[in-house]
Amino acid sequence: MSELPLYSMIIDGKPVLAATTFDVINPASGAAFARVAAGDATHVDAAVAAARAAFPGWAALPDGERSRLIGALAEVLQANMPELMRLVTLETGKPQDGLNHVGAGMEVGGAIAWTQATSQLALPVEVVQDNAEARVEVHRKPLGVVGSITPWNWPLMIAIWHIMPALRAGNTVVLKPSELTPVTTARFVELANAVLPPGVLNLVTGAAGSAVGPAMTTHPGIEKIVFTGSTATGRKIMGNAAATLKRLTLELGGNDAGIVLPDVDVKAVAPKLFAAAFHNNGQTCACLKRLYVHADMYDELCAELVALARAVKVGDGFDPASELGPIQNRMQLEKVEAIAADAHRAGGQFLCGGERLPGPGYFYAPTIVVGLDEGSRLVDEEPFGPILPVIKYSDVDEVIVRANRNSNGLGGSIWARDLVRAAALASRLECGTVWVNEHGAVQPDAPFGGIKQSGIGVEFGLHGLAEFTSIQTIKVMQD
Ligand code: NAD
């Protein structure tokens, strides 16, 4: 019998085990460090039943009471920050601090900040008519049970992005974390259940290929699915959700372009561009994934980026010197290798990296490739790893067209000293968020989401909160 710590599901406020378990791997070592209950469709049924039973009471709580309880969840996160940070590094490999401070500390700190901010959001009744004839009010009502399905790259943060607005709006939740990173989420849900009434927040874990995800997306007792993950899975979820006409928020893949104009200070922007592309090893949906650089300073900027890539420290996330950890899983490492091999075949020149690093874990050298254009996999697809194509351009109008010639539309950025020109170009990029002189930064009060194949709907702020509600219009005739 394995001595590894065992994490349960949480259904109706109680820990629930299954007939079997599955292992969770530490990507820095390739070895299992925990076991998790391998749930199935029957556990989804039980969790949905608990969430449905809890819904009327939770939805009927005074709004201020729900706000207070969500504030209490922020305190729970805060009080358990060291343990949660340790679990984040164990299961994702990301450093405790990390390049540009993007690491486990940011993940748990962000979870706290989002929880606090979401506890303060409110969607008051909107009055669209109030005169002698009639009063017309627009009310926001909770949907019922929300199913949340999360990916492996920011497991706790993304779970928080799903759970908190769902609860704030008065819904109850059934959450399924990625089979690759279920541990921090499981621990958080256990802690949260000491604060929330039973059944309000349930966790069902499933092994790779389990029936848990499909059982949720087809379940007649779930009103909405909020999903963050790959575009391919998003399409399956949308198909499965059709029969029950579920509401959907889909936060899917990105292949964000960054465009560097010739007026920049190369030395000043290079570290910012490097961090935007390589933080969390490129495993963030809104990492900079295609870098277009003007021919005037192309060679100079490439040299700066290569110097940064060679200097960055890759290692175990618990080593305080490590800025980048391993790739999170073997399949993703192999995908990065396949895209790198394709880049070689397509004539790309590797200025640095292009190979695994020694060690038992899934380490890969930060890699910069030049000499490729659209039409190669590395430029057209999201590699989701530490490999960046730097693409030369000479005409600004043309580069906007090239940047838009991609099925993804999550984020993009313009890098320039002339902010007026940059803002005008920003509005021509086809994506949900455009940054000027930064890339990928999100905040709890600004909506974030993808267009085109990057998703449907937004998260954060009042726009994000509204997605967890339905509208009820009430018209009262005045005589
Ligand atoms: P994935 O699609 O492989 O898995 C995501 C989740 O879906 C996991 O929990 C998985 O178990 C579950 N799942 C798999 N098949 C399912 C099915 N048929 N029905 C229901 N659930 C199913 O994604 P991943 O590899 O974990 O995450 C990486 C991807 O997520 C990247 O493409 C990245 O860009 C994207 N992402 C997007 C955002 C965003 O906000 N747009 C944020 C983070 C990550």
XYZ file of C-alpha atoms and ligand atoms in Angstrom, residues 149-154 158 161 176-180 213-214 217 227-231 233-234 236-237 240 251-254 284-285 289 332 382 384 410 448 454 459, ligand 1:
84
model
C -13.948 22.319 -15.223
C -10.372 23.572 -14.828
C -6.965 23.037 -16.538
C -3.524 22.248 -15.121
C -1.578 25.440 -15.697
C -3.066 27.658 -12.926
C -8.594 29.347 -12.302
C -12.031 32.515 -11.077
C -13.816 19.082 -11.492
C -10.093 19.896 -11.483
C -7.609 18.616 -14.063
C -6.489 15.055 -13.354
C -2.918 16.387 -13.653
C -16.200 15.670 -17.322
C -18.687 14.305 -19.880
C -21.473 18.532 -19.416
C -14.642 25.748 -18.638
C -11.018 26.779 -19.016
C -8.819 24.580 -21.172
C -7.968 23.698 -24.736
C -10.057 24.680 -27.737
C -11.998 20.114 -25.356
C -14.091 23.293 -25.464
C -16.528 18.714 -27.173
C -18.064 20.436 -24.158
C -22.213 17.720 -25.108
C -11.947 30.235 -21.861
C -9.871 28.406 -24.461
C -6.450 28.420 -26.052
C -4.555 31.492 -27.198
C -0.274 30.538 -19.521
C -3.186 31.102 -21.888
C 3.406 33.338 -28.166
C 3.057 18.629 -22.990
C -0.105 27.405 -29.375
C 2.178 26.107 -24.461
C -7.358 35.736 -26.761
C -11.030 38.994 -19.836
C -10.322 31.342 -28.036
C -14.589 36.472 -16.734
P -7.641 20.339 -21.519
O -8.687 20.836 -22.464
O -6.841 19.156 -21.905
O -8.282 19.972 -20.103
C -8.999 20.923 -19.337
C -9.995 20.203 -18.444
O -10.999 19.575 -19.252
C -9.410 19.114 -17.569
O -10.017 19.185 -16.294
C -9.837 17.852 -18.289
O -9.932 16.729 -17.463
C -11.201 18.253 -18.800
N -11.736 17.458 -19.911
C -11.053 16.774 -20.861
N -11.908 16.212 -21.735
C -13.165 16.542 -21.333
C -14.473 16.278 -21.839
N -14.673 15.559 -22.937
N -15.537 16.789 -21.177
C -15.363 17.550 -20.075
N -14.150 17.838 -19.552
C -13.062 17.342 -20.174
O -6.735 21.614 -21.227
P -5.343 21.670 -20.426
O -4.300 21.012 -21.273
O -5.570 21.229 -19.025
O -5.072 23.248 -20.384
C -4.280 23.923 -21.303
C -5.129 24.744 -22.253
O -5.962 25.638 -21.504
C -4.337 25.633 -23.184
O -4.866 25.574 -24.484
C -4.533 27.031 -22.614
O -4.364 28.077 -23.547
C -5.920 26.941 -22.106
N -6.161 27.964 -21.083
C -6.997 29.005 -21.391
C -7.214 30.023 -20.476
C -8.118 31.183 -20.795
O -8.477 31.915 -19.881
N -8.511 31.385 -22.033
C -6.580 29.967 -19.230
C -5.733 28.888 -18.946
C -5.552 27.888 -19.881
